[in-house]
Protein backbone atom coordinates (compact mmCIF):
# COMPACT_ATOMS: atom_id res chain seq x y z
CA UNK A 1 0.00 0.00 0.00
CA UNK A 2 1.35 3.41 -1.01
CA UNK A 3 0.79 6.39 1.28
CA UNK A 4 1.73 10.00 0.59
CA UNK A 5 2.46 11.90 3.83
CA UNK A 6 2.18 15.67 4.07
CA UNK A 7 3.91 17.68 6.80
CA UNK A 8 3.17 21.37 7.40
CA UNK A 9 2.89 21.94 11.16
CA UNK A 10 5.47 24.73 11.49
CA UNK A 11 8.52 25.86 9.49
CA UNK A 12 8.80 22.88 7.14
CA UNK A 13 6.63 21.86 4.22
CA UNK A 14 7.39 18.22 3.45
CA UNK A 15 5.98 15.34 1.44
CA UNK A 16 7.11 11.73 1.46
CA UNK A 17 5.85 8.48 0.10
CA UNK A 18 6.04 4.97 1.52
CA UNK A 19 5.13 1.62 0.02
CA UNK A 20 4.50 -0.90 2.78
CA UNK A 21 7.52 -0.52 5.05
CA UNK A 22 9.74 1.10 2.41
CA UNK A 23 10.35 4.85 2.05
CA UNK A 24 10.14 5.80 -1.64
CA UNK A 25 10.67 9.56 -1.33
CA UNK A 26 11.11 12.27 1.28
CA UNK A 27 11.27 15.88 0.10
CA UNK A 28 11.02 19.08 2.12
CA UNK A 29 11.53 22.81 2.00
CA UNK A 30 12.10 24.77 5.20
CA UNK A 31 11.02 28.34 5.85
CA UNK A 32 13.71 30.44 7.54
CA UNK A 33 12.52 33.75 8.98
CA UNK A 34 14.74 36.66 7.94
CA UNK A 35 14.30 38.28 11.34
CA UNK A 36 12.78 37.04 14.61
CA UNK A 37 10.90 33.77 15.13
CA UNK A 38 8.43 31.99 12.88
CA UNK A 39 5.79 34.39 11.58
CA UNK A 40 2.61 32.29 11.11
CA UNK A 41 1.38 34.03 7.97
CA UNK A 42 4.81 34.06 6.36
CA UNK A 43 5.30 30.37 7.13
CA UNK A 44 1.93 29.58 5.53
CA UNK A 45 2.81 31.71 2.48
CA UNK A 46 6.08 29.82 2.20
CA UNK A 47 4.20 26.50 2.25
CA UNK A 48 1.79 27.68 -0.46
CA UNK A 49 4.76 28.71 -2.58
CA UNK A 50 6.73 25.45 -2.33
CA UNK A 51 3.94 22.86 -1.96
CA UNK A 52 3.49 22.18 -5.71
CA UNK A 53 7.17 21.51 -6.29
CA UNK A 54 7.67 19.44 -3.13
CA UNK A 55 4.61 17.27 -3.80
CA UNK A 56 5.39 16.64 -7.46
CA UNK A 57 8.89 15.51 -6.49
CA UNK A 58 7.60 13.25 -3.70
CA UNK A 59 4.66 11.76 -5.61
CA UNK A 60 6.51 8.97 -7.40
CA UNK A 61 3.34 7.01 -8.23
CA UNK A 62 -0.40 7.06 -7.53
CA UNK A 63 -1.03 6.82 -3.77
CA UNK A 64 -3.65 4.58 -2.11
CA UNK A 65 -4.14 7.01 0.79
CA UNK A 66 -3.05 10.47 1.90
CA UNK A 67 -1.73 11.09 5.42
CA UNK A 68 -1.30 14.61 6.78
CA UNK A 69 -0.18 16.17 10.07
CA UNK A 70 -3.38 17.40 11.70
CA UNK A 71 -1.57 19.00 14.69
CA UNK A 72 -0.11 20.18 16.94
CA UNK A 73 1.29 23.25 15.24
CA UNK A 74 0.71 26.74 13.90
CA UNK A 75 -2.84 27.24 12.58
CA UNK A 76 -2.09 28.87 9.21
CA UNK A 77 0.65 26.30 8.46
CA UNK A 78 -1.53 23.34 9.45
CA UNK A 79 -4.35 24.62 7.27
CA UNK A 80 -2.24 24.49 4.10
CA UNK A 81 -1.27 20.82 4.59
CA UNK A 82 -4.84 19.90 5.45
CA UNK A 83 -6.27 21.58 2.34
CA UNK A 84 -3.73 19.90 0.06
CA UNK A 85 -4.50 16.51 1.64
CA UNK A 86 -8.22 17.12 1.16
CA UNK A 87 -7.75 18.11 -2.48
CA UNK A 88 -5.55 15.09 -3.26
CA UNK A 89 -8.02 12.77 -1.50
CA UNK A 90 -10.88 14.10 -3.65
CA UNK A 91 -8.76 14.03 -6.82
CA UNK A 92 -7.60 10.41 -6.41
CA UNK A 93 -10.81 9.23 -4.66
CA UNK A 94 -8.74 7.73 -1.82
CA UNK A 95 -9.03 7.81 1.99
CA UNK A 96 -7.31 10.34 4.23
CA UNK A 97 -5.46 9.57 7.46
CA UNK A 98 -4.98 12.47 9.90
CA UNK A 99 -1.76 11.97 11.88
CA UNK A 100 -0.60 13.43 15.18
CA UNK A 101 2.75 15.07 14.32
CA UNK A 102 4.36 14.12 17.63
CA UNK A 103 3.26 10.50 17.27
CA UNK A 104 4.70 10.48 13.73
CA UNK A 105 8.11 11.45 15.18
CA UNK A 106 7.78 8.57 17.68
CA UNK A 107 6.57 5.95 15.20
CA UNK A 108 9.28 6.69 12.61
CA UNK A 109 11.78 6.46 15.46
CA UNK A 110 10.53 2.98 16.38
CA UNK A 111 10.34 1.88 12.74
CA UNK A 112 13.78 3.14 11.71
CA UNK A 113 15.68 1.89 14.76
CA UNK A 114 13.70 -1.24 15.71
CA UNK A 115 13.43 0.11 19.26
CA UNK A 116 10.77 -1.89 21.14
CA UNK A 117 9.61 -0.28 24.37
CA UNK A 118 11.80 2.78 24.89
CA UNK A 119 11.66 5.95 26.88
CA UNK A 120 11.44 8.32 23.93
CA UNK A 121 12.98 11.76 24.10
CA UNK A 122 11.24 14.06 21.63
CA UNK A 123 13.23 17.25 21.16
CA UNK A 124 12.43 19.64 18.35
CA UNK A 125 11.77 23.29 17.58
CA UNK A 126 8.41 23.21 19.34
CA UNK A 127 8.57 20.22 21.71
CA UNK A 128 10.68 18.78 24.50
CA UNK A 129 9.06 15.73 26.04
CA UNK A 130 9.97 12.46 27.73
CA UNK A 131 7.47 9.86 26.54
CA UNK A 132 6.85 6.16 27.03
CA UNK A 133 4.38 3.46 26.09
CA UNK A 134 1.97 2.70 28.90
CA UNK A 135 -1.28 1.55 27.33
CA UNK A 136 -0.72 4.15 24.54
CA UNK A 137 1.85 6.97 24.44
CA UNK A 138 2.14 8.79 27.78
CA UNK A 139 4.07 11.96 28.57
CA UNK A 140 6.24 11.40 31.64
CA UNK A 141 7.99 14.76 31.66
CA UNK A 142 8.37 17.89 29.58
CA UNK A 143 9.56 21.47 29.37
CA UNK A 144 7.40 23.80 31.41
CA UNK A 145 8.20 26.76 29.17
CA UNK A 146 10.10 26.79 25.86
CA UNK A 147 11.31 23.84 23.77
CA UNK A 148 15.04 23.11 23.58
CA UNK A 149 15.16 23.67 19.79
CA UNK A 150 13.38 26.99 20.21
CA UNK A 151 15.89 28.02 22.92
CA UNK A 152 18.81 27.16 20.61
CA UNK A 153 17.19 29.09 17.74
CA UNK A 154 16.64 32.14 19.98
CA UNK A 155 20.20 32.06 21.29
CA UNK A 156 21.51 31.82 17.73
CA UNK A 157 19.43 34.85 16.77
CA UNK A 158 20.99 36.84 19.63
CA UNK A 159 24.38 35.76 18.31
CA UNK A 160 23.40 36.75 14.78
CA UNK A 161 24.27 33.31 13.39
CA UNK A 162 21.02 32.60 11.56
CA UNK A 163 18.27 30.00 11.44
CA UNK A 164 18.05 27.13 12.28
CA UNK A 165 20.20 27.85 15.32
CA UNK A 166 20.94 24.32 16.57
CA UNK A 167 23.65 23.40 14.02
CA UNK A 168 25.30 26.86 14.30
CA UNK A 169 25.42 26.66 18.12
CA UNK A 170 26.83 23.13 17.87
CA UNK A 171 29.65 24.39 15.64
CA UNK A 172 30.44 27.38 17.90
CA UNK A 173 30.38 25.20 21.03
CA UNK A 174 33.30 23.12 19.75
CA UNK A 175 35.68 25.95 20.63
CA UNK A 176 34.06 27.07 23.89
CA UNK A 177 35.02 26.78 27.55
CA UNK A 178 32.78 25.92 30.49
CA UNK A 179 31.06 28.49 32.66
CA UNK A 180 28.32 27.88 35.25
CA UNK A 181 24.68 28.44 34.21
CA UNK A 182 21.28 27.87 35.88
CA UNK A 183 20.18 24.23 35.88
CA UNK A 184 16.43 23.78 36.38
CA UNK A 185 14.97 20.33 36.73
CA UNK A 186 11.72 19.89 38.66
CA UNK A 187 11.06 16.20 39.19
CA UNK A 188 10.31 14.92 35.68
CA UNK A 189 9.97 18.40 34.14
CA UNK A 190 12.45 21.06 33.11
CA UNK A 191 12.67 24.78 32.37
CA UNK A 192 14.72 26.44 29.67
CA UNK A 193 13.80 30.12 30.05
CA UNK A 194 16.07 30.68 33.08
CA UNK A 195 19.18 29.39 31.34
CA UNK A 196 18.12 31.34 28.21
CA UNK A 197 18.00 34.65 30.07
CA UNK A 198 21.30 33.89 31.77
CA UNK A 199 22.98 32.99 28.48
CA UNK A 200 21.81 36.23 26.87
CA UNK A 201 23.20 38.26 29.76
CA UNK A 202 26.46 36.34 29.68
CA UNK A 203 27.02 37.32 26.05
CA UNK A 204 28.13 40.74 27.33
CA UNK A 205 31.10 39.29 29.19
CA UNK A 206 31.91 35.89 27.66
CA UNK A 207 32.72 34.83 24.12
CA UNK A 208 29.92 33.39 21.91
CA UNK A 209 31.87 30.11 21.90
CA UNK A 210 31.85 29.87 25.73
CA UNK A 211 28.15 30.71 25.90
CA UNK A 212 27.27 28.18 23.18
CA UNK A 213 29.33 25.43 24.83
CA UNK A 214 28.07 26.06 28.36
CA UNK A 215 24.47 26.38 27.19
CA UNK A 216 24.65 22.99 25.47
CA UNK A 217 26.33 21.31 28.44
CA UNK A 218 23.66 22.50 30.91
CA UNK A 219 20.59 22.23 28.69
CA UNK A 220 21.49 18.74 27.46
CA UNK A 221 22.45 17.51 30.95
CA UNK A 222 19.01 18.55 32.23
CA UNK A 223 17.37 16.49 29.49
CA UNK A 224 19.60 13.47 30.13
CA UNK A 225 18.82 13.68 33.86
CA UNK A 226 15.03 13.50 33.42
CA UNK A 227 15.40 10.77 30.81
CA UNK A 228 17.46 8.69 33.23
CA UNK A 229 14.86 9.24 35.95
CA UNK A 230 12.16 8.02 33.54
CA UNK A 231 14.18 4.85 32.92
CA UNK A 232 14.48 4.30 36.68
CA UNK A 233 10.76 4.93 37.39
CA UNK A 234 9.45 2.76 34.56
CA UNK A 235 12.16 0.07 34.74
CA UNK A 236 12.55 0.32 30.96
CA UNK A 237 16.04 -0.21 29.57
CA UNK A 238 16.00 1.59 26.24
CA UNK A 239 16.21 5.23 25.12
CA UNK A 240 14.97 6.46 21.74
CA UNK A 241 15.93 9.95 20.54
CA UNK A 242 13.63 11.68 18.01
CA UNK A 243 13.12 15.23 16.65
CA UNK A 244 15.39 17.73 14.91
CA UNK A 245 17.62 18.51 17.92
CA UNK A 246 18.86 14.89 18.14
CA UNK A 247 21.06 15.55 15.10
CA UNK A 248 23.39 17.18 17.66
CA UNK A 249 26.52 15.04 18.15
CA UNK A 250 27.20 16.30 21.67
CA UNK A 251 23.65 15.42 22.77
CA UNK A 252 24.02 11.92 21.32
CA UNK A 253 27.35 11.48 23.11
CA UNK A 254 25.87 12.47 26.49
CA UNK A 255 23.06 9.94 26.03
CA UNK A 256 25.57 7.31 24.98
CA UNK A 257 27.49 7.80 28.23
CA UNK A 258 24.36 7.68 30.41
CA UNK A 259 22.99 4.59 28.65
CA UNK A 260 26.31 2.79 28.88
CA UNK A 261 26.51 3.45 32.63
CA UNK A 262 22.98 2.09 33.14
CA UNK A 263 23.33 -0.83 30.73
CA UNK A 264 20.50 0.64 28.64
CA UNK A 265 20.20 0.48 24.85
CA UNK A 266 20.35 3.76 22.89
CA UNK A 267 18.54 4.20 19.58
CA UNK A 268 18.65 7.42 17.57
CA UNK A 269 16.44 8.20 14.59
CA UNK A 270 18.62 8.77 11.46
CA UNK A 271 19.30 12.44 10.63
CA UNK A 272 17.18 12.45 7.45
CA UNK A 273 14.12 11.36 9.47
CA UNK A 274 14.85 13.45 12.59
CA UNK A 275 13.49 16.87 11.60
CA UNK A 276 9.94 17.48 10.39
CA UNK A 277 9.38 15.46 7.20
CA UNK A 278 6.65 13.88 5.10
CA UNK A 279 7.88 10.27 5.22
CA UNK A 280 7.35 10.13 8.98
CA UNK A 281 3.78 11.35 8.49
CA UNK A 282 3.19 8.68 5.81
CA UNK A 283 4.52 6.03 8.22
CA UNK A 284 2.45 7.43 11.10
CA UNK A 285 -0.52 7.17 8.74
CA UNK A 286 0.23 3.54 7.95
CA UNK A 287 0.32 2.63 11.65
CA UNK A 288 -3.15 4.19 12.10
CA UNK A 289 -4.55 2.77 8.85
CA UNK A 290 -3.52 -0.73 9.91
CA UNK A 291 -5.59 -0.18 13.07
CA UNK A 292 -8.58 0.73 10.89
CA UNK A 293 -8.45 4.54 11.18
CA UNK A 294 -9.26 6.65 8.11
CA UNK A 295 -11.58 9.53 7.21
CA UNK A 296 -13.21 11.01 4.13
CA UNK A 297 -11.64 14.11 2.50
CA UNK A 298 -14.54 16.34 3.63
CA UNK A 299 -13.95 15.30 7.27
CA UNK A 300 -10.41 16.74 7.37
CA UNK A 301 -9.69 19.17 10.19
CA UNK A 302 -6.70 20.40 12.20
CA UNK A 303 -5.93 21.00 15.88
CA UNK A 304 -3.24 23.39 17.09
CA UNK A 305 -2.90 21.98 20.57
CA UNK A 306 -3.22 18.19 20.58
CA UNK A 307 -0.66 16.09 22.51
CA UNK A 308 0.79 12.63 21.83
CA UNK A 309 -1.79 11.08 24.18
CA UNK A 310 -4.76 12.69 22.37
CA UNK A 311 -7.21 10.12 20.94
CA UNK A 312 -7.58 11.08 17.26
CA UNK A 313 -10.46 8.65 16.68
CA UNK A 314 -12.41 10.57 19.33
CA UNK A 315 -11.54 13.96 17.75
CA UNK A 316 -12.60 12.86 14.27
CA UNK A 317 -15.80 11.11 15.37
CA UNK A 318 -18.50 12.15 12.85
P1 LIG B 1 12.09 19.91 14.02
O1 LIG B 1 11.15 20.90 14.68
O2 LIG B 1 11.92 18.51 14.52
O3 LIG B 1 12.07 20.00 12.51
O4 LIG B 1 13.55 20.34 14.47
C1 LIG B 1 14.03 21.63 14.22
C2 LIG B 1 14.89 22.05 15.37
O5 LIG B 1 16.07 21.23 15.43
C3 LIG B 1 15.38 23.49 15.27
O6 LIG B 1 15.11 24.14 16.50
C4 LIG B 1 16.88 23.35 15.03
O7 LIG B 1 17.64 24.41 15.56
C5 LIG B 1 17.17 22.04 15.72
N1 LIG B 1 18.40 21.40 15.23
C6 LIG B 1 18.68 20.99 13.98
N2 LIG B 1 19.95 20.50 13.91
C7 LIG B 1 20.48 20.61 15.16
C8 LIG B 1 21.75 20.31 15.74
N3 LIG B 1 22.75 19.80 15.03
N4 LIG B 1 21.91 20.58 17.06
C9 LIG B 1 20.91 21.10 17.80
N5 LIG B 1 19.70 21.41 17.30
C10 LIG B 1 19.49 21.18 15.99
MG1 LIG C 1 8.49 18.23 14.80
Coordinates of C-alpha atoms and ligand atoms in Angstrom, one line a residue:
X1 CA 0.0 0.0 0.0
X2 CA 1.4 3.4 -1.0
X3 CA 0.8 6.4 1.3
X4 CA 1.7 10.0 0.6
X5 CA 2.5 11.9 3.8
X6 CA 2.2 15.7 4.1
X7 CA 3.9 17.7 6.8
X8 CA 3.2 21.4 7.4
X9 CA 2.9 21.9 11.2
X10 CA 5.5 24.7 11.5
X11 CA 8.5 25.9 9.5
X12 CA 8.8 22.9 7.1
X13 CA 6.6 21.9 4.2
X14 CA 7.4 18.2 3.4
X15 CA 6.0 15.3 1.4
X16 CA 7.1 11.7 1.5
X17 CA 5.9 8.5 0.1
X18 CA 6.0 5.0 1.5
X19 CA 5.1 1.6 0.0
X20 CA 4.5 -0.9 2.8
X21 CA 7.5 -0.5 5.1
X22 CA 9.7 1.1 2.4
X23 CA 10.3 4.8 2.1
X24 CA 10.1 5.8 -1.6
X25 CA 10.7 9.6 -1.3
X26 CA 11.1 12.3 1.3
X27 CA 11.3 15.9 0.1
X28 CA 11.0 19.1 2.1
X29 CA 11.5 22.8 2.0
X30 CA 12.1 24.8 5.2
X31 CA 11.0 28.3 5.8
X32 CA 13.7 30.4 7.5
X33 CA 12.5 33.8 9.0
X34 CA 14.7 36.7 7.9
X35 CA 14.3 38.3 11.3
X36 CA 12.8 37.0 14.6
X37 CA 10.9 33.8 15.1
X38 CA 8.4 32.0 12.9
X39 CA 5.8 34.4 11.6
X40 CA 2.6 32.3 11.1
X41 CA 1.4 34.0 8.0
X42 CA 4.8 34.1 6.4
X43 CA 5.3 30.4 7.1
X44 CA 1.9 29.6 5.5
X45 CA 2.8 31.7 2.5
X46 CA 6.1 29.8 2.2
X47 CA 4.2 26.5 2.2
X48 CA 1.8 27.7 -0.5
X49 CA 4.8 28.7 -2.6
X50 CA 6.7 25.5 -2.3
X51 CA 3.9 22.9 -2.0
X52 CA 3.5 22.2 -5.7
X53 CA 7.2 21.5 -6.3
X54 CA 7.7 19.4 -3.1
X55 CA 4.6 17.3 -3.8
X56 CA 5.4 16.6 -7.5
X57 CA 8.9 15.5 -6.5
X58 CA 7.6 13.2 -3.7
X59 CA 4.7 11.8 -5.6
X60 CA 6.5 9.0 -7.4
X61 CA 3.3 7.0 -8.2
X62 CA -0.4 7.1 -7.5
X63 CA -1.0 6.8 -3.8
X64 CA -3.6 4.6 -2.1
X65 CA -4.1 7.0 0.8
X66 CA -3.1 10.5 1.9
X67 CA -1.7 11.1 5.4
X68 CA -1.3 14.6 6.8
X69 CA -0.2 16.2 10.1
X70 CA -3.4 17.4 11.7
X71 CA -1.6 19.0 14.7
X72 CA -0.1 20.2 16.9
X73 CA 1.3 23.3 15.2
X74 CA 0.7 26.7 13.9
X75 CA -2.8 27.2 12.6
X76 CA -2.1 28.9 9.2
X77 CA 0.7 26.3 8.5
X78 CA -1.5 23.3 9.4
X79 CA -4.4 24.6 7.3
X80 CA -2.2 24.5 4.1
X81 CA -1.3 20.8 4.6
X82 CA -4.8 19.9 5.5
X83 CA -6.3 21.6 2.3
X84 CA -3.7 19.9 0.1
X85 CA -4.5 16.5 1.6
X86 CA -8.2 17.1 1.2
X87 CA -7.7 18.1 -2.5
X88 CA -5.6 15.1 -3.3
X89 CA -8.0 12.8 -1.5
X90 CA -10.9 14.1 -3.7
X91 CA -8.8 14.0 -6.8
X92 CA -7.6 10.4 -6.4
X93 CA -10.8 9.2 -4.7
X94 CA -8.7 7.7 -1.8
X95 CA -9.0 7.8 2.0
X96 CA -7.3 10.3 4.2
X97 CA -5.5 9.6 7.5
X98 CA -5.0 12.5 9.9
X99 CA -1.8 12.0 11.9
X100 CA -0.6 13.4 15.2
X101 CA 2.7 15.1 14.3
X102 CA 4.4 14.1 17.6
X103 CA 3.3 10.5 17.3
X104 CA 4.7 10.5 13.7
X105 CA 8.1 11.4 15.2
X106 CA 7.8 8.6 17.7
X107 CA 6.6 6.0 15.2
X108 CA 9.3 6.7 12.6
X109 CA 11.8 6.5 15.5
X110 CA 10.5 3.0 16.4
X111 CA 10.3 1.9 12.7
X112 CA 13.8 3.1 11.7
X113 CA 15.7 1.9 14.8
X114 CA 13.7 -1.2 15.7
X115 CA 13.4 0.1 19.3
X116 CA 10.8 -1.9 21.1
X117 CA 9.6 -0.3 24.4
X118 CA 11.8 2.8 24.9
X119 CA 11.7 5.9 26.9
X120 CA 11.4 8.3 23.9
X121 CA 13.0 11.8 24.1
X122 CA 11.2 14.1 21.6
X123 CA 13.2 17.3 21.2
X124 CA 12.4 19.6 18.3
X125 CA 11.8 23.3 17.6
X126 CA 8.4 23.2 19.3
X127 CA 8.6 20.2 21.7
X128 CA 10.7 18.8 24.5
X129 CA 9.1 15.7 26.0
X130 CA 10.0 12.5 27.7
X131 CA 7.5 9.9 26.5
X132 CA 6.9 6.2 27.0
X133 CA 4.4 3.5 26.1
X134 CA 2.0 2.7 28.9
X135 CA -1.3 1.5 27.3
X136 CA -0.7 4.2 24.5
X137 CA 1.8 7.0 24.4
X138 CA 2.1 8.8 27.8
X139 CA 4.1 12.0 28.6
X140 CA 6.2 11.4 31.6
X141 CA 8.0 14.8 31.7
X142 CA 8.4 17.9 29.6
X143 CA 9.6 21.5 29.4
X144 CA 7.4 23.8 31.4
X145 CA 8.2 26.8 29.2
X146 CA 10.1 26.8 25.9
X147 CA 11.3 23.8 23.8
X148 CA 15.0 23.1 23.6
X149 CA 15.2 23.7 19.8
X150 CA 13.4 27.0 20.2
X151 CA 15.9 28.0 22.9
X152 CA 18.8 27.2 20.6
X153 CA 17.2 29.1 17.7
X154 CA 16.6 32.1 20.0
X155 CA 20.2 32.1 21.3
X156 CA 21.5 31.8 17.7
X157 CA 19.4 34.8 16.8
X158 CA 21.0 36.8 19.6
X159 CA 24.4 35.8 18.3
X160 CA 23.4 36.7 14.8
X161 CA 24.3 33.3 13.4
X162 CA 21.0 32.6 11.6
X163 CA 18.3 30.0 11.4
X164 CA 18.1 27.1 12.3
X165 CA 20.2 27.9 15.3
X166 CA 20.9 24.3 16.6
X167 CA 23.6 23.4 14.0
X168 CA 25.3 26.9 14.3
X169 CA 25.4 26.7 18.1
X170 CA 26.8 23.1 17.9
X171 CA 29.6 24.4 15.6
X172 CA 30.4 27.4 17.9
X173 CA 30.4 25.2 21.0
X174 CA 33.3 23.1 19.8
X175 CA 35.7 26.0 20.6
X176 CA 34.1 27.1 23.9
X177 CA 35.0 26.8 27.6
X178 CA 32.8 25.9 30.5
X179 CA 31.1 28.5 32.7
X180 CA 28.3 27.9 35.2
X181 CA 24.7 28.4 34.2
X182 CA 21.3 27.9 35.9
X183 CA 20.2 24.2 35.9
X184 CA 16.4 23.8 36.4
X185 CA 15.0 20.3 36.7
X186 CA 11.7 19.9 38.7
X187 CA 11.1 16.2 39.2
X188 CA 10.3 14.9 35.7
X189 CA 10.0 18.4 34.1
X190 CA 12.5 21.1 33.1
X191 CA 12.7 24.8 32.4
X192 CA 14.7 26.4 29.7
X193 CA 13.8 30.1 30.0
X194 CA 16.1 30.7 33.1
X195 CA 19.2 29.4 31.3
X196 CA 18.1 31.3 28.2
X197 CA 18.0 34.7 30.1
X198 CA 21.3 33.9 31.8
X199 CA 23.0 33.0 28.5
X200 CA 21.8 36.2 26.9
X201 CA 23.2 38.3 29.8
X202 CA 26.5 36.3 29.7
X203 CA 27.0 37.3 26.0
X204 CA 28.1 40.7 27.3
X205 CA 31.1 39.3 29.2
X206 CA 31.9 35.9 27.7
X207 CA 32.7 34.8 24.1
X208 CA 29.9 33.4 21.9
X209 CA 31.9 30.1 21.9
X210 CA 31.9 29.9 25.7
X211 CA 28.1 30.7 25.9
X212 CA 27.3 28.2 23.2
X213 CA 29.3 25.4 24.8
X214 CA 28.1 26.1 28.4
X215 CA 24.5 26.4 27.2
X216 CA 24.7 23.0 25.5
X217 CA 26.3 21.3 28.4
X218 CA 23.7 22.5 30.9
X219 CA 20.6 22.2 28.7
X220 CA 21.5 18.7 27.5
X221 CA 22.5 17.5 30.9
X222 CA 19.0 18.6 32.2
X223 CA 17.4 16.5 29.5
X224 CA 19.6 13.5 30.1
X225 CA 18.8 13.7 33.9
X226 CA 15.0 13.5 33.4
X227 CA 15.4 10.8 30.8
X228 CA 17.5 8.7 33.2
X229 CA 14.9 9.2 35.9
X230 CA 12.2 8.0 33.5
X231 CA 14.2 4.8 32.9
X232 CA 14.5 4.3 36.7
X233 CA 10.8 4.9 37.4
X234 CA 9.5 2.8 34.6
X235 CA 12.2 0.1 34.7
X236 CA 12.5 0.3 31.0
X237 CA 16.0 -0.2 29.6
X238 CA 16.0 1.6 26.2
X239 CA 16.2 5.2 25.1
X240 CA 15.0 6.5 21.7
X241 CA 15.9 10.0 20.5
X242 CA 13.6 11.7 18.0
X243 CA 13.1 15.2 16.6
X244 CA 15.4 17.7 14.9
X245 CA 17.6 18.5 17.9
X246 CA 18.9 14.9 18.1
X247 CA 21.1 15.6 15.1
X248 CA 23.4 17.2 17.7
X249 CA 26.5 15.0 18.1
X250 CA 27.2 16.3 21.7
X251 CA 23.6 15.4 22.8
X252 CA 24.0 11.9 21.3
X253 CA 27.4 11.5 23.1
X254 CA 25.9 12.5 26.5
X255 CA 23.1 9.9 26.0
X256 CA 25.6 7.3 25.0
X257 CA 27.5 7.8 28.2
X258 CA 24.4 7.7 30.4
X259 CA 23.0 4.6 28.6
X260 CA 26.3 2.8 28.9
X261 CA 26.5 3.4 32.6
X262 CA 23.0 2.1 33.1
X263 CA 23.3 -0.8 30.7
X264 CA 20.5 0.6 28.6
X265 CA 20.2 0.5 24.9
X266 CA 20.4 3.8 22.9
X267 CA 18.5 4.2 19.6
X268 CA 18.6 7.4 17.6
X269 CA 16.4 8.2 14.6
X270 CA 18.6 8.8 11.5
X271 CA 19.3 12.4 10.6
X272 CA 17.2 12.4 7.4
X273 CA 14.1 11.4 9.5
X274 CA 14.8 13.4 12.6
X275 CA 13.5 16.9 11.6
X276 CA 9.9 17.5 10.4
X277 CA 9.4 15.5 7.2
X278 CA 6.6 13.9 5.1
X279 CA 7.9 10.3 5.2
X280 CA 7.3 10.1 9.0
X281 CA 3.8 11.3 8.5
X282 CA 3.2 8.7 5.8
X283 CA 4.5 6.0 8.2
X284 CA 2.4 7.4 11.1
X285 CA -0.5 7.2 8.7
X286 CA 0.2 3.5 8.0
X287 CA 0.3 2.6 11.6
X288 CA -3.2 4.2 12.1
X289 CA -4.6 2.8 8.9
X290 CA -3.5 -0.7 9.9
X291 CA -5.6 -0.2 13.1
X292 CA -8.6 0.7 10.9
X293 CA -8.4 4.5 11.2
X294 CA -9.3 6.7 8.1
X295 CA -11.6 9.5 7.2
X296 CA -13.2 11.0 4.1
X297 CA -11.6 14.1 2.5
X298 CA -14.5 16.3 3.6
X299 CA -13.9 15.3 7.3
X300 CA -10.4 16.7 7.4
X301 CA -9.7 19.2 10.2
X302 CA -6.7 20.4 12.2
X303 CA -5.9 21.0 15.9
X304 CA -3.2 23.4 17.1
X305 CA -2.9 22.0 20.6
X306 CA -3.2 18.2 20.6
X307 CA -0.7 16.1 22.5
X308 CA 0.8 12.6 21.8
X309 CA -1.8 11.1 24.2
X310 CA -4.8 12.7 22.4
X311 CA -7.2 10.1 20.9
X312 CA -7.6 11.1 17.3
X313 CA -10.5 8.7 16.7
X314 CA -12.4 10.6 19.3
X315 CA -11.5 14.0 17.7
X316 CA -12.6 12.9 14.3
X317 CA -15.8 11.1 15.4
X318 CA -18.5 12.1 12.8
Ligands
LIG1 P1 12.1 19.9 14.0 O1 11.2 20.9 14.7 O2 11.9 18.5 14.5 O3 12.1 20.0 12.5 O4 13.6 20.3 14.5 C1 14.0 21.6 14.2 C2 14.9 22.1 15.4 O5 16.1 21.2 15.4 C3 15.4 23.5 15.3 O6 15.1 24.1 16.5 C4 16.9 23.4 15.0 O7 17.6 24.4 15.6 C5 17.2 22.0 15.7 N1 18.4 21.4 15.2 C6 18.7 21.0 14.0 N2 19.9 20.5 13.9 C7 20.5 20.6 15.2 C8 21.7 20.3 15.7 N3 22.7 19.8 15.0 N4 21.9 20.6 17.1 C9 20.9 21.1 17.8 N5 19.7 21.4 17.3 C10 19.5 21.2 16.0
LIG2 MG1 8.5 18.2 14.8

